[in-house]
mmCIF file of C-alpha atoms in Angstrom:
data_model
loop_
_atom_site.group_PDB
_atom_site.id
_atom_site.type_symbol
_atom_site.label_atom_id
_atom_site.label_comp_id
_atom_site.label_asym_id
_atom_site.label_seq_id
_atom_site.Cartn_x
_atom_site.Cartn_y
_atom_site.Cartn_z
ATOM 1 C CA UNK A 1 -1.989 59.102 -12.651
ATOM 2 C CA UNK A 2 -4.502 57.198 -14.591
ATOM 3 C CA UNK A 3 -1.477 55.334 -16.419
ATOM 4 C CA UNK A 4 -0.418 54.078 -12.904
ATOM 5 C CA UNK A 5 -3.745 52.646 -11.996
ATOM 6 C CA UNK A 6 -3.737 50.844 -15.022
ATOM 7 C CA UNK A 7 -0.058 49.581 -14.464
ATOM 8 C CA UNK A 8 -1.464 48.114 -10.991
ATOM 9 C CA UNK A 9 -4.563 46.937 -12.417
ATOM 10 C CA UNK A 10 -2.712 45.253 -14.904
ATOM 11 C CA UNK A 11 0.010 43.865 -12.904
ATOM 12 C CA UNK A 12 -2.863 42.664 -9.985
ATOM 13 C CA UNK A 13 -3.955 41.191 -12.762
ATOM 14 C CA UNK A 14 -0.967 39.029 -13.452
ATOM 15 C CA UNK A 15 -0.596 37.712 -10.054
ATOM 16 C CA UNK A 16 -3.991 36.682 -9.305
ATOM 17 C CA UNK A 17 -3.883 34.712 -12.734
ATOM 18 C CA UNK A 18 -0.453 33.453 -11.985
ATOM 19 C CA UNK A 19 -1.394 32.200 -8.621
ATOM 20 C CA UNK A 20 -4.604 30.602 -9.048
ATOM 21 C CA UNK A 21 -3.141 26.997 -10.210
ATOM 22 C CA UNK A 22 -1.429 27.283 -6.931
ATOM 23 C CA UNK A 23 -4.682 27.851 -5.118
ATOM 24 C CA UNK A 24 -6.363 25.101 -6.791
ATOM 25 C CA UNK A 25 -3.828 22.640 -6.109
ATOM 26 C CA UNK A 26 -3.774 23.043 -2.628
ATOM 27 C CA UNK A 27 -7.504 22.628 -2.290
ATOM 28 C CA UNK A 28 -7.621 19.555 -4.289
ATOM 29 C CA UNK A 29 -9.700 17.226 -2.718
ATOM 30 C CA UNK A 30 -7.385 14.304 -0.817
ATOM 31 C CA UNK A 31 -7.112 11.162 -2.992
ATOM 32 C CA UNK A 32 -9.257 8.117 -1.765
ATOM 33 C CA UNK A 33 -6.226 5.755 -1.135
ATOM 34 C CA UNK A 34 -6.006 3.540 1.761
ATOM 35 C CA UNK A 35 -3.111 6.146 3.623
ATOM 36 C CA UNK A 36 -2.678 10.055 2.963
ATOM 37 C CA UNK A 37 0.844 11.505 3.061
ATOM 38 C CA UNK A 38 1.555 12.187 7.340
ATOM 39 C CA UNK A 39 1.690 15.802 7.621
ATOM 40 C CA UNK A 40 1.707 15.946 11.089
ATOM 41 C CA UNK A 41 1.795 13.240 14.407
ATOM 42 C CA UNK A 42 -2.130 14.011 14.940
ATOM 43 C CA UNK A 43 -2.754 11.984 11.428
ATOM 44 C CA UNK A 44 -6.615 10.588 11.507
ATOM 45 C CA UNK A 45 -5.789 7.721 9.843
ATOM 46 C CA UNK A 46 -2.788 5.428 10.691
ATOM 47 C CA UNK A 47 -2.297 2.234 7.266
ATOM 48 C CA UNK A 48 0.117 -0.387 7.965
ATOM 49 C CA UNK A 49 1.580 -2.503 5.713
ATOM 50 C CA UNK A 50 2.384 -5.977 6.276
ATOM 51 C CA UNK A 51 4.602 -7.964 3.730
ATOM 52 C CA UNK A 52 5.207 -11.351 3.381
ATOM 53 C CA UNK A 53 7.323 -13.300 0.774
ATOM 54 C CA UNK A 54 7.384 -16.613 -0.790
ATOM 55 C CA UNK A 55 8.834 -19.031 -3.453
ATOM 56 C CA UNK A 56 7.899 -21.357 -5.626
ATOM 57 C CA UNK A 57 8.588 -23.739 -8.827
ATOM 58 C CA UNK A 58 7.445 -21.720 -11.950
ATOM 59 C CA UNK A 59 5.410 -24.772 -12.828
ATOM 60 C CA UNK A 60 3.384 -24.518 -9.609
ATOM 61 C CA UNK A 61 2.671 -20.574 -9.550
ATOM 62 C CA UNK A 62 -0.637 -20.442 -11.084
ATOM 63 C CA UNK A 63 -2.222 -23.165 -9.249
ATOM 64 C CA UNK A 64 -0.268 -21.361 -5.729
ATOM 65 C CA UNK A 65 -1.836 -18.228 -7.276
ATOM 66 C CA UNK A 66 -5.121 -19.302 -7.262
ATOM 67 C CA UNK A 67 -4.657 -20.722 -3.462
ATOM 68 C CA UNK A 68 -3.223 -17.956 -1.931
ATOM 69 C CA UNK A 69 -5.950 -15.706 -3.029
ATOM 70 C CA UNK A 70 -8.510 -18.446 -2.241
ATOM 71 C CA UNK A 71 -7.621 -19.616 1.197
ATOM 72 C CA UNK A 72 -5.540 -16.525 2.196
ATOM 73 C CA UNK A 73 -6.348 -13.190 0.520
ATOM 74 C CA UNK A 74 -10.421 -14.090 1.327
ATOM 75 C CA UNK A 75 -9.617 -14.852 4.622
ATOM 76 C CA UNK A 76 -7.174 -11.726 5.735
ATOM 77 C CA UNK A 77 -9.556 -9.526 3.650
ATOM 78 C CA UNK A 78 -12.443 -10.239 6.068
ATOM 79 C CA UNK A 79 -10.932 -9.723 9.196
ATOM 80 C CA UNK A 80 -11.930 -6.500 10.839
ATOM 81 C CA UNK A 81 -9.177 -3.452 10.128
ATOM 82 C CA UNK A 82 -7.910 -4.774 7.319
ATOM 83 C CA UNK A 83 -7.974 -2.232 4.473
ATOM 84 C CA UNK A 84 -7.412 -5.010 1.578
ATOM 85 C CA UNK A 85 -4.174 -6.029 -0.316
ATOM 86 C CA UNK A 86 -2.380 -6.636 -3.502
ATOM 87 C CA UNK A 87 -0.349 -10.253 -4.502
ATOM 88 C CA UNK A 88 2.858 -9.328 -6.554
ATOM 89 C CA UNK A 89 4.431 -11.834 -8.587
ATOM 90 C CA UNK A 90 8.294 -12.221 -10.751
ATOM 91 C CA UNK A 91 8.913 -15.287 -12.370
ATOM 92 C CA UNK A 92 12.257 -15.948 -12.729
ATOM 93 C CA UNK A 93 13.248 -18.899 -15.176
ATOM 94 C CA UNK A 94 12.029 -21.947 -13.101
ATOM 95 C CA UNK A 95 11.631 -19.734 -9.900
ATOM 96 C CA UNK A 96 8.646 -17.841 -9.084
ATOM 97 C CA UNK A 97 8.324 -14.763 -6.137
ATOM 98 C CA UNK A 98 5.281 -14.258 -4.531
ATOM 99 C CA UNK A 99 4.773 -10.579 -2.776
ATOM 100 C CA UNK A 100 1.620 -10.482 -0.555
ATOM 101 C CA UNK A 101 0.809 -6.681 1.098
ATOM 102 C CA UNK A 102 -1.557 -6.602 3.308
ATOM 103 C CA UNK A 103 -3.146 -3.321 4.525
ATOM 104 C CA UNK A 104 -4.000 -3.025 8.120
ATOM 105 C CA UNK A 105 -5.624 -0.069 10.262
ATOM 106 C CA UNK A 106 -2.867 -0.649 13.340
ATOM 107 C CA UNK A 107 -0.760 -3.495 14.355
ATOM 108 C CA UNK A 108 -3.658 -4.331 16.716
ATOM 109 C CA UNK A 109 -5.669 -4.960 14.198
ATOM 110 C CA UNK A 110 -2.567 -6.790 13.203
ATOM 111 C CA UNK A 111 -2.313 -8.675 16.395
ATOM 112 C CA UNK A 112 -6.469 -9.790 16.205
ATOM 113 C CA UNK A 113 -4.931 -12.055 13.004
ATOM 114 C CA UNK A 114 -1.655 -13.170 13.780
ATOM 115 C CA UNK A 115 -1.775 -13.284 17.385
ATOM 116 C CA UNK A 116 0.968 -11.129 19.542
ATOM 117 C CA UNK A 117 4.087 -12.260 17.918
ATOM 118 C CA UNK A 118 2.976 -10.455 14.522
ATOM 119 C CA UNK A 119 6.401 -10.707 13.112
ATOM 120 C CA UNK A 120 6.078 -15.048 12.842
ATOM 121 C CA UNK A 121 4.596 -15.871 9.432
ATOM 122 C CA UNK A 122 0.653 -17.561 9.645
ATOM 123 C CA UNK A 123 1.405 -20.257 6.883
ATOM 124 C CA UNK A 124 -1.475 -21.583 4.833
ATOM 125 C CA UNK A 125 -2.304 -25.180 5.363
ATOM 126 C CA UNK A 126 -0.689 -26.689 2.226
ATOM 127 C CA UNK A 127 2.043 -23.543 1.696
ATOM 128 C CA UNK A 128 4.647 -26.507 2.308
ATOM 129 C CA UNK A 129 3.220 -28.598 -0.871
ATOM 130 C CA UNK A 130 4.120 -25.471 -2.760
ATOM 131 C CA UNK A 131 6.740 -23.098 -1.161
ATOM 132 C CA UNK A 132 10.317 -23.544 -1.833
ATOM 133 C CA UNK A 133 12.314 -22.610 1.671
ATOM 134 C CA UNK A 134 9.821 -21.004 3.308
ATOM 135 C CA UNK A 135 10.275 -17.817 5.455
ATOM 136 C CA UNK A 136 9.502 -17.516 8.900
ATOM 137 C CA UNK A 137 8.933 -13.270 9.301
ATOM 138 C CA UNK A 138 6.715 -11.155 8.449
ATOM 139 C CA UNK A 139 7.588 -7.202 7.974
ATOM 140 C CA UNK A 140 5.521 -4.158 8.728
ATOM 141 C CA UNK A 141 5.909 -0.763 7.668
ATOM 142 C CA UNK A 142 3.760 2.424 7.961
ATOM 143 C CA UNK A 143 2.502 3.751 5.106
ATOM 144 C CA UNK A 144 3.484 7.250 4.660
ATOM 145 C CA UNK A 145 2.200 8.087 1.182
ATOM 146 C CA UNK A 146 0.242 5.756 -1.220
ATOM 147 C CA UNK A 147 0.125 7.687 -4.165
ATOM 148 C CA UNK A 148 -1.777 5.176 -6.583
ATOM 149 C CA UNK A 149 -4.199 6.515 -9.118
#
């Protein structure tokens, strides 16, 4: 008998130990990004993403660079519901892609910038000096996981 208690001691043992990384994983405290994975349609917090493309001559991007986040980024950045946003760039032999994502609470918050046709691209004043066929539409898509560290 006492060699049977210490068989379920022992293996009690074993699965307590063997489950505890499991346990602490799924109390892990939610990361601090902008959007959490949606786990259900009663998610507190809704993140959409707005993209917007552009093109220009290789030999213009850093001086575009620096006005996009000057007279753009600021601007979107301090418009109430916007979460912030990231500028990604390729340069391409003598053609350079600019990616802008901007992060917005709802596409009402959306709407507050870009008025109620939030699909029509808000160019900046002198994006013709520098943009190379210009695009006319915006995209949006809801963030369902943003799983930056």
């Amino acid at each position: 008998m006492r060699r049977e208690n210490l068989l379920n001691i022992f293996f009690g043992l074993i699965v307590s130990v063997s489950t505890l990384p499991l346990a602490a994983f799924a109390q892990s405290s939610p990361s601090t990004v902008p959007a959490q994975e949606n786990r259900s349609s009663t998610q507190a917090k809704t993140v959409v993403a707005r993209i917007w493309h552009g093109k220009t001559l290789t030999s213009k991007a850093a001086e575009y660079y620096d006005y996009l986040k000057e007279a753009g980024i600021k601007k979107i950045e301090s418009i109430p519901g916007n979460l912030g946003a990231q500028v990604l760039r390729l340069t391409d032999g003598k053609i350079t892609e600019f990616t802008v994502i901007s992060y917005w609470e709802s596409r009402d918050a959306i709407r507050a910038f870009a008025g109620n046709d939030i699909e029509k691209v808000r160019s900046l004043p002198k994006d013709n000096e520098y943009l190379i066929e210009p695009e006319t539409k915006v995209k949006h898509f809801d963030v369902l996981l943003d799983d930056r560290k």
